[in-house]
């Protein structure tokens, strides 16, 4: 029987291609199950999972909770804004208190890069990184690659451009690692100010002209401009950004081919993507959200196989 190589899911960097493919195969089974009239299985019946979110989230938090409920896990939800963190409690104290209630697995989103690694080193539970600052968002990359595989048959050999705020994007970094491990070619596209200087050392192509990037790719993953992480102005105005790097129907029509459009959400409609593109038949944005549940079920199921009770 194939086993997941990791105790935790802290990032894509540490995973093997075999790990990712095992998640995909397991997710295929769970996707079939959650489309049945009875969507629940008892796979994690004795497992307690805490969802600890120190940053806002819609898709990731709901998707994890739904995946846990579909697997019959016991679920605790914790959000920093309504907790004793606001009274000065440290991350370790908060998590130790939660774990003393016999929690097996922690899903954590935190604004600090490396927060989930820090937790994994200090507490005895399985950790899933649900996004750590500008570092990694591994479950997003897995659901993105799974959605490309579903739409195009495989990821291997496909050309994927990630467009936008690469500097502040944990989605970009995890996607680069994941897509390359699966044999895709990756390009990043955006203003020079939003592309890290040494990104080519990761083996990605860089393009600052959106039309050239779209001509090259099979898939365009449009990222949100993360104004909340930008401490200085990286471009003159959202209007100018949108003219140069936003995807609209006119730009798509200038291509002599069809491409697949993705977005991790939340979307800034009219900035990185217009509504007519986001809601078009080229877009697999809602498939990505749907696949988030099956892939997260697969990840938690595989990690739970490594729990020592
Ligand atoms: N894609 C993503 O992480 O969305 P949320 O911030 O809503 O979880």
PDB file of N, CA and C in Angstrom, residues 42-98:
ATOM      1  N   UNK A  42     -17.006   7.127   7.276  1.00  0.00           N
ATOM      2  CA  UNK A  42     -16.526   7.133   8.675  1.00  0.00           C
ATOM      3  C   UNK A  42     -15.002   7.159   8.813  1.00  0.00           C
ATOM      4  N   UNK A  43     -14.270   7.506   7.764  1.00  0.00           N
ATOM      5  CA  UNK A  43     -12.802   7.341   7.740  1.00  0.00           C
ATOM      6  C   UNK A  43     -12.066   8.000   8.909  1.00  0.00           C
ATOM      7  N   UNK A  44     -12.506   9.162   9.370  1.00  0.00           N
ATOM      8  CA  UNK A  44     -11.790   9.860  10.462  1.00  0.00           C
ATOM      9  C   UNK A  44     -12.653   9.928  11.729  1.00  0.00           C
ATOM     10  N   UNK A  45     -13.413   8.858  11.987  1.00  0.00           N
ATOM     11  CA  UNK A  45     -14.379   8.888  13.093  1.00  0.00           C
ATOM     12  C   UNK A  45     -13.721   9.121  14.453  1.00  0.00           C
ATOM     13  N   UNK A  46     -12.485   8.623  14.667  1.00  0.00           N
ATOM     14  CA  UNK A  46     -11.843   8.794  15.975  1.00  0.00           C
ATOM     15  C   UNK A  46     -10.832   9.928  15.988  1.00  0.00           C
ATOM     16  N   UNK A  47     -10.897  10.798  14.987  1.00  0.00           N
ATOM     17  CA  UNK A  47      -9.871  11.841  14.862  1.00  0.00           C
ATOM     18  C   UNK A  47     -10.491  13.208  15.182  1.00  0.00           C
ATOM     19  N   UNK A  48      -9.783  13.986  16.013  1.00  0.00           N
ATOM     20  CA  UNK A  48     -10.248  15.339  16.353  1.00  0.00           C
ATOM     21  C   UNK A  48      -9.323  16.357  15.686  1.00  0.00           C
ATOM     22  N   UNK A  49      -9.933  17.301  14.987  1.00  0.00           N
ATOM     23  CA  UNK A  49      -9.146  18.278  14.215  1.00  0.00           C
ATOM     24  C   UNK A  49      -9.533  19.694  14.640  1.00  0.00           C
ATOM     25  N   UNK A  50      -8.513  20.534  14.880  1.00  0.00           N
ATOM     26  CA  UNK A  50      -8.763  21.943  15.206  1.00  0.00           C
ATOM     27  C   UNK A  50      -8.388  22.808  14.009  1.00  0.00           C
ATOM     28  N   UNK A  51      -9.297  23.658  13.592  1.00  0.00           N
ATOM     29  CA  UNK A  51      -9.031  24.644  12.529  1.00  0.00           C
ATOM     30  C   UNK A  51      -8.718  25.973  13.209  1.00  0.00           C
ATOM     31  N   UNK A  52      -7.468  26.407  13.111  1.00  0.00           N
ATOM     32  CA  UNK A  52      -7.031  27.599  13.840  1.00  0.00           C
ATOM     33  C   UNK A  52      -6.667  28.668  12.820  1.00  0.00           C
ATOM     34  N   UNK A  53      -7.477  29.702  12.741  1.00  0.00           N
ATOM     35  CA  UNK A  53      -7.272  30.727  11.704  1.00  0.00           C
ATOM     36  C   UNK A  53      -6.950  32.079  12.350  1.00  0.00           C
ATOM     37  N   UNK A  54      -5.706  32.524  12.130  1.00  0.00           N
ATOM     38  CA  UNK A  54      -5.260  33.828  12.635  1.00  0.00           C
ATOM     39  C   UNK A  54      -5.397  34.896  11.543  1.00  0.00           C
ATOM     40  N   UNK A  55      -5.906  34.499  10.373  1.00  0.00           N
ATOM     41  CA  UNK A  55      -6.114  35.422   9.242  1.00  0.00           C
ATOM     42  C   UNK A  55      -7.464  35.098   8.644  1.00  0.00           C
ATOM     43  N   UNK A  56      -8.069  36.054   7.965  1.00  0.00           N
ATOM     44  CA  UNK A  56      -9.378  35.815   7.357  1.00  0.00           C
ATOM     45  C   UNK A  56      -9.317  34.743   6.275  1.00  0.00           C
ATOM     46  N   UNK A  57     -10.416  34.053   6.094  1.00  0.00           N
ATOM     47  CA  UNK A  57     -10.515  33.040   5.037  1.00  0.00           C
ATOM     48  C   UNK A  57     -11.982  32.734   4.801  1.00  0.00           C
ATOM     49  N   UNK A  58     -12.335  32.525   3.545  1.00  0.00           N
ATOM     50  CA  UNK A  58     -13.675  32.009   3.238  1.00  0.00           C
ATOM     51  C   UNK A  58     -13.538  30.586   2.722  1.00  0.00           C
ATOM     52  N   UNK A  59     -12.912  30.439   1.530  1.00  0.00           N
ATOM     53  CA  UNK A  59     -12.823  29.139   0.863  1.00  0.00           C
ATOM     54  C   UNK A  59     -12.089  28.096   1.687  1.00  0.00           C
ATOM     55  N   UNK A  60     -10.871  28.420   2.144  1.00  0.00           N
ATOM     56  CA  UNK A  60     -10.028  27.399   2.797  1.00  0.00           C
ATOM     57  C   UNK A  60     -10.684  26.903   4.082  1.00  0.00           C
ATOM     58  N   UNK A  61     -11.196  27.824   4.886  1.00  0.00           N
ATOM     59  CA  UNK A  61     -11.775  27.446   6.185  1.00  0.00           C
ATOM     60  C   UNK A  61     -13.022  26.586   5.989  1.00  0.00           C
ATOM     61  N   UNK A  62     -13.902  27.023   5.099  1.00  0.00           N
ATOM     62  CA  UNK A  62     -15.148  26.274   4.877  1.00  0.00           C
ATOM     63  C   UNK A  62     -14.838  24.920   4.240  1.00  0.00           C
ATOM     64  N   UNK A  63     -13.905  24.920   3.299  1.00  0.00           N
ATOM     65  CA  UNK A  63     -13.547  23.698   2.585  1.00  0.00           C
ATOM     66  C   UNK A  63     -12.960  22.663   3.545  1.00  0.00           C
ATOM     67  N   UNK A  64     -12.053  23.097   4.431  1.00  0.00           N
ATOM     68  CA  UNK A  64     -11.487  22.159   5.412  1.00  0.00           C
ATOM     69  C   UNK A  64     -12.586  21.627   6.328  1.00  0.00           C
ATOM     70  N   UNK A  65     -13.446  22.510   6.809  1.00  0.00           N
ATOM     71  CA  UNK A  65     -14.484  22.074   7.755  1.00  0.00           C
ATOM     72  C   UNK A  65     -15.432  21.072   7.091  1.00  0.00           C
ATOM     73  N   UNK A  66     -15.807  21.385   5.854  1.00  0.00           N
ATOM     74  CA  UNK A  66     -16.710  20.472   5.143  1.00  0.00           C
ATOM     75  C   UNK A  66     -16.022  19.124   4.896  1.00  0.00           C
ATOM     76  N   UNK A  67     -14.755  19.175   4.497  1.00  0.00           N
ATOM     77  CA  UNK A  67     -13.996  17.936   4.255  1.00  0.00           C
ATOM     78  C   UNK A  67     -13.927  17.103   5.537  1.00  0.00           C
ATOM     79  N   UNK A  68     -13.689  17.770   6.666  1.00  0.00           N
ATOM     80  CA  UNK A  68     -13.606  17.046   7.947  1.00  0.00           C
ATOM     81  C   UNK A  68     -14.941  16.421   8.306  1.00  0.00           C
ATOM     82  N   UNK A  69     -16.019  17.153   8.065  1.00  0.00           N
ATOM     83  CA  UNK A  69     -17.348  16.627   8.393  1.00  0.00           C
ATOM     84  C   UNK A  69     -17.716  15.462   7.476  1.00  0.00           C
ATOM     85  N   UNK A  70     -17.350  15.564   6.203  1.00  0.00           N
ATOM     86  CA  UNK A  70     -17.600  14.452   5.266  1.00  0.00           C
ATOM     87  C   UNK A  70     -16.854  13.190   5.695  1.00  0.00           C
ATOM     88  N   UNK A  71     -15.698  13.384   6.382  1.00  0.00           N
ATOM     89  CA  UNK A  71     -14.891  12.237   6.839  1.00  0.00           C
ATOM     90  C   UNK A  71     -15.264  11.797   8.258  1.00  0.00           C
ATOM     91  N   UNK A  72     -16.286  12.430   8.855  1.00  0.00           N
ATOM     92  CA  UNK A  72     -16.799  12.113  10.210  1.00  0.00           C
ATOM     93  C   UNK A  72     -15.801  12.425  11.326  1.00  0.00           C
ATOM     94  N   UNK A  73     -14.891  13.393  11.105  1.00  0.00           N
ATOM     95  CA  UNK A  73     -13.976  13.814  12.178  1.00  0.00           C
ATOM     96  C   UNK A  73     -14.728  14.693  13.164  1.00  0.00           C
ATOM     97  N   UNK A  74     -14.197  14.797  14.410  1.00  0.00           N
ATOM     98  CA  UNK A  74     -14.705  15.803  15.356  1.00  0.00           C
ATOM     99  C   UNK A  74     -13.956  17.095  15.079  1.00  0.00           C
ATOM    100  N   UNK A  75     -14.683  18.215  15.005  1.00  0.00           N
ATOM    101  CA  UNK A  75     -14.088  19.471  14.516  1.00  0.00           C
ATOM    102  C   UNK A  75     -14.231  20.591  15.546  1.00  0.00           C
ATOM    103  N   UNK A  76     -13.115  21.300  15.760  1.00  0.00           N
ATOM    104  CA  UNK A  76     -13.144  22.509  16.609  1.00  0.00           C
ATOM    105  C   UNK A  76     -12.708  23.674  15.730  1.00  0.00           C
ATOM    106  N   UNK A  77     -13.450  24.770  15.769  1.00  0.00           N
ATOM    107  CA  UNK A  77     -13.066  25.954  14.985  1.00  0.00           C
ATOM    108  C   UNK A  77     -12.634  27.079  15.913  1.00  0.00           C
ATOM    109  N   UNK A  78     -11.493  27.669  15.578  1.00  0.00           N
ATOM    110  CA  UNK A  78     -10.924  28.729  16.405  1.00  0.00           C
ATOM    111  C   UNK A  78     -10.546  29.880  15.503  1.00  0.00           C
ATOM    112  N   UNK A  79     -11.047  31.079  15.820  1.00  0.00           N
ATOM    113  CA  UNK A  79     -10.582  32.222  15.030  1.00  0.00           C
ATOM    114  C   UNK A  79      -9.987  33.255  15.971  1.00  0.00           C
ATOM    115  N   UNK A  80      -8.813  33.765  15.596  1.00  0.00           N
ATOM    116  CA  UNK A  80      -8.033  34.620  16.497  1.00  0.00           C
ATOM    117  C   UNK A  80      -8.820  35.838  16.955  1.00  0.00           C
ATOM    118  N   UNK A  81      -9.660  36.386  16.068  1.00  0.00           N
ATOM    119  CA  UNK A  81     -10.334  37.648  16.395  1.00  0.00           C
ATOM    120  C   UNK A  81     -11.299  37.484  17.571  1.00  0.00           C
ATOM    121  N   UNK A  82     -11.804  36.254  17.813  1.00  0.00           N
ATOM    122  CA  UNK A  82     -12.754  36.076  18.912  1.00  0.00           C
ATOM    123  C   UNK A  82     -12.149  35.239  20.040  1.00  0.00           C
ATOM    124  N   UNK A  83     -10.795  35.236  20.135  1.00  0.00           N
ATOM    125  CA  UNK A  83     -10.150  34.370  21.122  1.00  0.00           C
ATOM    126  C   UNK A  83      -9.335  35.172  22.121  1.00  0.00           C
ATOM    127  N   UNK A  84      -8.627  34.441  23.019  1.00  0.00           N
ATOM    128  CA  UNK A  84      -7.797  35.118  24.020  1.00  0.00           C
ATOM    129  C   UNK A  84      -6.463  35.592  23.456  1.00  0.00           C
ATOM    130  N   UNK A  85      -6.224  35.380  22.132  1.00  0.00           N
ATOM    131  CA  UNK A  85      -5.022  35.936  21.495  1.00  0.00           C
ATOM    132  C   UNK A  85      -5.037  37.451  21.679  1.00  0.00           C
ATOM    133  N   UNK A  86      -6.246  38.034  21.578  1.00  0.00           N
ATOM    134  CA  UNK A  86      -6.363  39.489  21.721  1.00  0.00           C
ATOM    135  C   UNK A  86      -6.019  39.940  23.153  1.00  0.00           C
ATOM    136  N   UNK A  87      -5.922  38.980  24.115  1.00  0.00           N
ATOM    137  CA  UNK A  87      -5.527  39.347  25.487  1.00  0.00           C
ATOM    138  C   UNK A  87      -4.033  39.119  25.701  1.00  0.00           C
ATOM    139  N   UNK A  88      -3.302  38.761  24.637  1.00  0.00           N
ATOM    140  CA  UNK A  88      -1.847  38.656  24.736  1.00  0.00           C
ATOM    141  C   UNK A  88      -1.324  37.229  24.782  1.00  0.00           C
ATOM    142  N   UNK A  89      -2.182  36.206  24.627  1.00  0.00           N
ATOM    143  CA  UNK A  89      -1.722  34.822  24.675  1.00  0.00           C
ATOM    144  C   UNK A  89      -0.829  34.525  23.465  1.00  0.00           C
ATOM    145  N   UNK A  90       0.260  33.745  23.681  1.00  0.00           N
ATOM    146  CA  UNK A  90       1.163  33.435  22.562  1.00  0.00           C
ATOM    147  C   UNK A  90       0.580  32.308  21.703  1.00  0.00           C
ATOM    148  N   UNK A  91       1.166  32.156  20.498  1.00  0.00           N
ATOM    149  CA  UNK A  91       0.723  31.096  19.583  1.00  0.00           C
ATOM    150  C   UNK A  91       0.878  29.729  20.235  1.00  0.00           C
ATOM    151  N   UNK A  92       2.051  29.487  20.853  1.00  0.00           N
ATOM    152  CA  UNK A  92       2.308  28.172  21.453  1.00  0.00           C
ATOM    153  C   UNK A  92       1.329  27.908  22.597  1.00  0.00           C
ATOM    154  N   UNK A  93       1.104  28.909  23.446  1.00  0.00           N
ATOM    155  CA  UNK A  93       0.164  28.705  24.573  1.00  0.00           C
ATOM    156  C   UNK A  93      -1.242  28.426  24.060  1.00  0.00           C
ATOM    157  N   UNK A  94      -1.655  29.186  23.045  1.00  0.00           N
ATOM    158  CA  UNK A  94      -2.992  28.977  22.482  1.00  0.00           C
ATOM    159  C   UNK A  94      -3.130  27.547  21.996  1.00  0.00           C
ATOM    160  N   UNK A  95      -2.142  27.103  21.205  1.00  0.00           N
ATOM    161  CA  UNK A  95      -2.252  25.771  20.594  1.00  0.00           C
ATOM    162  C   UNK A  95      -2.111  24.688  21.655  1.00  0.00           C
ATOM    163  N   UNK A  96      -1.204  24.869  22.642  1.00  0.00           N
ATOM    164  CA  UNK A  96      -1.051  23.858  23.704  1.00  0.00           C
ATOM    165  C   UNK A  96      -2.355  23.682  24.475  1.00  0.00           C
ATOM    166  N   UNK A  97      -3.042  24.794  24.719  1.00  0.00           N
ATOM    167  CA  UNK A  97      -4.334  24.703  25.427  1.00  0.00           C
ATOM    168  C   UNK A  97      -5.354  23.919  24.612  1.00  0.00           C
ATOM    169  N   UNK A  98      -5.362  24.159  23.305  1.00  0.00           N
ATOM    170  CA  UNK A  98      -6.302  23.424  22.445  1.00  0.00           C
ATOM    171  C   UNK A  98      -5.931  21.938  22.422  1.00  0.00           C
TER     172      UNK A  98
END
